[in-house]
Amino acid sequence: MLAFAVRRFLGLVLTLAVMSAAIFLIMDVLPGDPAAIQLGTSARPDTLAALRQSMGLDQPAVVRYLAWMVGMARGDFGTSFTYGVPVAGLIAERLAVTVPLALMAIAFSTLIALPLGVIAAARSGSAVDYGASLFAQVCVAVPNFWIGLLLILLFSTQLGWFPAGGFPGWSAGIGAGLKALLLPAIALALPQSAILARVTRSAVLDVLNEDFVATARAKGLTRRAALWRHVVPNALVPVVTILGLQFSFLIAGAVLVENVFVLPGLGRLAFQALAQRDLLVIRDVVLLFAGLVVVVNFLVDMAYLALDPRLRGRG
Amino acid sequence: MAMASRTGRRTGFHAARLGRGLLVAAAVLGLGGTAQAAKDRLVVGMPVEPTGLDPTVAAPVSIGQVTWQNVYQGLTRVDRHGKVQPQLASGWTVSPDGLVYTFTLRDGVAFHDGTPFNAAAAKFSLDRARGADSTNPQKPYFEPIASVDAPDAKTLVVTLKRPVSDLTYRLGMPAAVMVASNSADANRTTPVGTGPFRFKAWAKGDRVELERFADYWDKAHAPALAQVTFRFLADPQAQAAALRAGDVDAFPEFSAPEIYTDFQKDKKFSTVVGNTELKMVAGMNNARKPFNDVRVRKALMMAVDRKALVEGAWSGFGTPIGSHYTPNDPGFVDTTGVLPYDPAKAKALLAQAGYPNGFTFTLKTPQMAYLSRSGEVLQAMLADVGVTVKIEPTEFPAKWVQEVFKDKAYDMTVMTHAEPLDIDIYARPNYYFNYNSPKFNAAYTAAATATDDAARTKAIGEAQRILAEEVPALFLFVMPKLGVWSAKVEGMWESEPVPSNDLTEVRWRD
């Protein structure tokens, strides 16, 4: 089991190393000189050269790549071209929005999907099951930014209950912060919960047909007790797998949803940095996104071991 | 109750109809909105977030739109009507040869950190702007300055290499604001000026907050607002939603004319269509065939119905122009009649130039809605005279700056030029139009170095007429300033002779 974990961890490190090189190469062939973009239509040859030098753009690519890696190892993420502030601080500010948003979205989608999926499976063929399936169909079909727009239309412009976007900052109070994140979290959660509910339903149905469930029932457990004590825990492995996979969709969705709700999160930072060719910010943010996905996959693998003792013997 | 305070600002049906349960739930969760907004706070929406907050080191106009007149002030200022007024300099005299400007500075002015403003600070600001390692976006403005001297704390003497007719106008622009030597380097993220508001916070990607400066020198014109927040919303739908939800009180430059008409019908909002300095032009590569032939450029200009273009691209808001100057600008002459819309004449002129069957070229359009729509309307109009336009969407800023502006690898493009009085770009060697006209250069130089108003007006008029006749770019229209703000807000600038959101005179009406 330890060997499995170690092998997975080494794989994680290797993946990140390959990714950083790939990200750097892609950034380097992007059209658009960051210095020229910054100077815009007032660019003159002398100021452009001075700015390129101060941005370190006159160095060869290998030197810039190594400088990036060494800096990262030291915890120095570089300075944003556009804002002129350290990238680390910029990312930290944005994580304070995106992490709570993602956690809220995961919490909402799990809270909606798990009960819905379990109940739909337990009463398969009933009206509840059909209702749940219809809900899932609709939510899967509708993209999250569109749900976001509809939520803004109803709860912000019509009812005036929620801000139409923006983020007051946690300094304005936890209530105000959560209020600003509620609609975007729902917009992110609904499509996720639809998929999760379907997976939960089929996983629970599969387990319901297993022999050990019949044994448990034969030993006198009620249907409900058997369901929650034996079926649901055994159905969790595929559910956790999907949750892990959904994490990368969550990040992609966050870019769109943060733009719809004008939230100063990591997704929006990536979007703006790309438009401005703020190379250091894009590199760091993309690597961070990639790193998060890789780490979450690693954690999912570890969670299998915790959830299913049968897997511990392997590797 | 908290809910009640918001009802005045929302539109459409009422919350009560959705049932008491929802309302109670909302109230319990504390979601019903904040307490009654105090009437000395204003939230201003802007489509573009500034990159940095120092207009003396970087070019984006959004920097000035947040900080100019609110945080920073200049020796002079340009007022809402485009006129030059004294500001930190209470007055000035000019030597008869136009070479020596002697400014008298105001007493009792201090920067927000307490540093006194005096002639030494003014000298520092101007020397920094024109210095060797300056990245000032308007560095050419300061190039004619030979020396700056501070004989005493209240006197600043600026000596020029040659007369500059609009020196005091230039000194009133965002790029010429006064900064202090001890805070200048940090101004990019924490601006320190002498203005009525001081910088409070910048949540990057979201908002900049300013607060009233208690020790502001101009007691007679202290601002009514105690707190000002600039919020950045690029998407027109988000802008409209924020205005309707009451998150934003004013949007001086609303981005979508097709939604704007809804606000015009809504009594809760004031809608004011003003002028800007944003000139939309279709720049041509004057060094490339067939655009190196003035007959071709004239023909293309005559093939464009500017009124219809404004209608199609910008819902009829906007003022057609015939040259690179706007009705705001001192010395403006209307040149839209020089090459009026006349497709038949355009065709004849094309035939004369050797293109009886027209020709095909590529138009690089940045992705901004107003530019790509303008490109499509141009395509349709030029098709009427037999010219085929291939539209190539070109991402702005990255690709456009590289391909069009830097490499000049283009036939035609569409762009809005934001700087006031920037007619000098046609006199710059190697500017992206590749235009080189000794006739224009002579007229421009005469205007720029004129020492009296009459001579300047005559020469700048001449310069505009030459551009209208030689058509280095298709001069299309001046963008409107589509202002939307709460009907209770007054004192906003209606037009924009300088890109700014001067909030000094803004107040809430009861």
Coordinates of C-alpha atoms in Angstrom, one line a residue, chain A residues 31-33 36-44 46-48 50-52 80-85 90 93-94 149 152 154-169 175 179 182 259-264 268 272 274-277, chain B residues 3 6 10-15 18 22-23 26 30-34 49-52 59-60 134-135 137 139-140 188-189 202-207 231-233 237-238 240-242 244-245 247 395-402 405-406 417 428 431:
Chain A
P31 CA 1.9 35.8 -30.5
G32 CA 2.2 39.2 -28.9
D33 CA 5.1 40.9 -27.2
A36 CA 4.6 46.1 -26.7
I37 CA 1.1 45.3 -25.4
Q38 CA 1.8 47.2 -22.3
L39 CA 2.9 50.3 -24.1
G40 CA 0.1 50.1 -26.6
T41 CA -0.2 52.8 -29.2
S42 CA 2.3 55.0 -27.4
A43 CA 5.1 52.5 -28.0
R44 CA 8.4 53.9 -29.2
D46 CA 13.6 53.2 -27.1
T47 CA 10.9 52.8 -24.4
L48 CA 10.0 49.4 -25.8
A50 CA 13.9 49.6 -22.0
L51 CA 10.7 47.9 -20.9
R52 CA 11.7 44.6 -22.5
S80 CA 2.8 40.7 -12.7
F81 CA 3.5 42.7 -15.8
T82 CA 0.1 44.4 -15.8
Y83 CA -0.4 45.1 -12.1
G84 CA 3.3 45.5 -11.1
V85 CA 2.7 43.5 -7.9
L90 CA -2.3 38.2 -6.6
E93 CA -6.1 37.1 -3.2
R94 CA -7.8 35.2 -5.9
L149 CA -27.3 34.5 -16.2
I152 CA -28.8 37.1 -12.0
L154 CA -34.2 36.6 -11.3
F155 CA -32.5 37.2 -8.0
S156 CA -30.5 40.3 -8.8
T157 CA -32.2 42.5 -11.4
Q158 CA -35.8 41.5 -10.7
L159 CA -35.8 40.8 -7.0
G160 CA -32.7 42.7 -5.9
W161 CA -31.8 40.2 -3.2
F162 CA -28.3 39.4 -4.4
P163 CA -25.7 41.6 -6.0
A164 CA -25.5 41.0 -9.8
G165 CA -21.9 40.2 -9.5
G166 CA -18.6 41.4 -7.9
F167 CA -17.1 40.5 -4.6
P168 CA -17.1 42.9 -1.6
G169 CA -14.1 41.1 -0.1
G175 CA -22.1 37.1 5.4
K179 CA -23.9 36.2 -0.2
L182 CA -24.1 31.9 -3.3
N259 CA -16.6 36.0 -15.7
V260 CA -20.4 36.0 -15.6
F261 CA -20.5 37.1 -12.0
V262 CA -17.5 39.4 -12.3
L263 CA -15.9 37.6 -9.4
P264 CA -12.2 38.4 -8.9
R268 CA -10.9 35.5 -14.2
Q272 CA -7.4 38.6 -18.1
L274 CA -4.1 35.8 -21.2
A275 CA -5.7 38.8 -22.9
Q276 CA -2.9 41.1 -21.5
R277 CA -0.1 38.5 -22.2
Chain B
M3 CA -35.9 45.1 1.9
R6 CA -34.1 48.6 -2.2
R10 CA -35.4 47.7 -8.6
T11 CA -37.5 47.2 -11.6
G12 CA -40.1 44.6 -12.7
F13 CA -42.3 42.6 -10.5
H14 CA -42.2 42.7 -6.7
A15 CA -40.7 40.2 -4.4
L18 CA -43.1 35.2 -4.9
L22 CA -39.2 33.0 0.3
L23 CA -39.2 36.5 1.8
A26 CA -34.3 35.6 2.7
G30 CA -29.8 38.2 5.9
L31 CA -30.0 38.3 2.2
G32 CA -32.4 41.2 1.9
G33 CA -29.8 43.8 1.0
T34 CA -27.7 46.1 3.1
E49 CA -9.8 47.9 -15.2
P50 CA -6.7 50.1 -15.2
T51 CA -3.3 48.4 -15.2
G52 CA -1.6 50.4 -12.5
A59 CA -0.7 54.5 -21.4
P60 CA -4.2 53.0 -20.7
S134 CA 10.7 57.9 -18.5
T135 CA 8.0 55.6 -19.8
P137 CA 2.8 57.7 -22.4
K139 CA 6.7 61.7 -23.5
P140 CA 6.7 63.7 -26.8
R188 CA 1.6 52.5 -9.6
T189 CA -0.2 50.6 -6.8
W202 CA -7.6 48.3 -4.8
A203 CA -9.1 44.8 -5.0
K204 CA -7.5 43.8 -8.3
G205 CA -9.9 42.4 -10.8
D206 CA -12.8 44.0 -9.0
R207 CA -12.7 47.6 -7.6
R231 CA -16.0 48.8 -10.2
F232 CA -14.8 47.1 -13.4
L233 CA -17.4 45.3 -15.5
Q237 CA -25.0 42.4 -19.8
A238 CA -23.2 42.5 -16.4
A240 CA -26.9 46.5 -17.2
A241 CA -27.6 43.9 -14.4
A242 CA -25.4 45.9 -12.0
R244 CA -30.6 47.5 -12.4
A245 CA -29.7 45.7 -9.2
D247 CA -24.9 47.5 -7.3
E395 CA -7.3 39.7 -31.1
F396 CA -6.7 43.0 -29.3
P397 CA -4.3 43.9 -27.7
A398 CA -1.8 41.1 -28.3
K399 CA -2.1 40.2 -31.9
W400 CA -3.2 43.7 -33.1
V401 CA -0.4 45.5 -31.4
Q402 CA 2.1 43.0 -32.9
F405 CA 0.9 48.5 -34.9
K406 CA 4.4 47.1 -34.6
H417 CA -7.9 56.5 -30.9
R428 CA 5.2 60.7 -36.7
Y431 CA 3.5 55.3 -37.3

